[in-house]
C-alpha atoms as a PDB file:
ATOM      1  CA  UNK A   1      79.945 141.655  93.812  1.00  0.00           C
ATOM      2  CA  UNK A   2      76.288 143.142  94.037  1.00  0.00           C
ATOM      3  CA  UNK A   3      74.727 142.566  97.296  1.00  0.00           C
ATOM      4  CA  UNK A   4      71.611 140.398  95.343  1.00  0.00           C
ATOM      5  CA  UNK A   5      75.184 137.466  94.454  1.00  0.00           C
ATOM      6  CA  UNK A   6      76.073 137.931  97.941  1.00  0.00           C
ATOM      7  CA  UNK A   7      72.813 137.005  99.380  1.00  0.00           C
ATOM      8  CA  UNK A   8      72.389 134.143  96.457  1.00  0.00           C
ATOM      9  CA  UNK A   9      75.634 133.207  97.075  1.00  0.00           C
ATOM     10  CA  UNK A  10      74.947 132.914 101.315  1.00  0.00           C
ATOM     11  CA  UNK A  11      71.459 131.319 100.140  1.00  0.00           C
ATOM     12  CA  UNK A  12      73.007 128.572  98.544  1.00  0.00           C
ATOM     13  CA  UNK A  13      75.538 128.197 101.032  1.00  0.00           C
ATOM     14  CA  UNK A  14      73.023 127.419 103.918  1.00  0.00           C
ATOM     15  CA  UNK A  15      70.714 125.388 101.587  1.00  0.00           C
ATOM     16  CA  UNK A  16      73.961 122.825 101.394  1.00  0.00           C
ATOM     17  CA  UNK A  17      74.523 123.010 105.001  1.00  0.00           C
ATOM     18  CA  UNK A  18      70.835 122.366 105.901  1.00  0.00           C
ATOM     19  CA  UNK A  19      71.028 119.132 103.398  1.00  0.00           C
ATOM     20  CA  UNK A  20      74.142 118.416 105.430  1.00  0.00           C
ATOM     21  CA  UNK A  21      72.780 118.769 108.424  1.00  0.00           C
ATOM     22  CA  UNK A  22      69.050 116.858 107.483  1.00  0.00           C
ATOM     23  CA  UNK A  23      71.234 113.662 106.412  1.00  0.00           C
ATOM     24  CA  UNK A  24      73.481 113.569 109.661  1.00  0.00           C
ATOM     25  CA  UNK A  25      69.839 114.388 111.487  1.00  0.00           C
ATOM     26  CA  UNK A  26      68.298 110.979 109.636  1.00  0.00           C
ATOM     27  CA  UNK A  27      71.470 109.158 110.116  1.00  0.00           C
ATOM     28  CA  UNK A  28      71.405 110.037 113.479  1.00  0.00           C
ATOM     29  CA  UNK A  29      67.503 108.752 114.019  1.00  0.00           C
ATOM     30  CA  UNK A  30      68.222 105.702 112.385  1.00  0.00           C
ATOM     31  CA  UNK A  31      70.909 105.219 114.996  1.00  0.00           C
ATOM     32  CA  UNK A  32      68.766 105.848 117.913  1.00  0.00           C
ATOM     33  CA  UNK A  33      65.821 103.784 116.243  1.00  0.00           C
ATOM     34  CA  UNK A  34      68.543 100.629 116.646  1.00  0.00           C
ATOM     35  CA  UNK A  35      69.631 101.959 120.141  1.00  0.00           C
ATOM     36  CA  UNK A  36      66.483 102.090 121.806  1.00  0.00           C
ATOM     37  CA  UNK A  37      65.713  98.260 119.927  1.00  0.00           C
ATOM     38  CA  UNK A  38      68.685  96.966 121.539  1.00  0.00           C
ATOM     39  CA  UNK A  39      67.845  98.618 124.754  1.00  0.00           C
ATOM     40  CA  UNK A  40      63.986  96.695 124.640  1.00  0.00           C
ATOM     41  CA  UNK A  41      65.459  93.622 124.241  1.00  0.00           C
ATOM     42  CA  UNK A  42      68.234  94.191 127.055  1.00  0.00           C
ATOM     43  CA  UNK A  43      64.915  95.453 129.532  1.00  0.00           C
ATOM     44  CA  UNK A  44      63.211  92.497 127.887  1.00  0.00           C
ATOM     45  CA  UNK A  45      65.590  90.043 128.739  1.00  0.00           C
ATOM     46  CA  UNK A  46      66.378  91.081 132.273  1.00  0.00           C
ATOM     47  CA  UNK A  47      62.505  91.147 132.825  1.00  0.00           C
ATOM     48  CA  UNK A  48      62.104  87.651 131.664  1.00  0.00           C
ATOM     49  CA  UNK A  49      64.694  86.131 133.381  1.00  0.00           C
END
């Protein structure tokens, strides 16, 4: 294998992982997005009452 497939083949490689990695990283926002609501209405709810 020529060094330009090798480097094709590791550019490809990392393009997957960074898709990987940018779905876990929305996943993971959309998680903390429905944290941080449950934690306002927990702070809410002790303020009020």
């Amino acid at each position: 294998m020529d060094a330009l497939s090798s480097h094709r083949e590791e550019i490809h490689r990392l393009s997957e992982e960074v898709a990987v990695l940018q779905a876990e990283n929305l996943s993971l926002l959309a998680e903390n997005r429905s944290l941080n609501a449950k934690v306002e209405a927990l702070v809410a709810r002790l303020e009020g009452g």
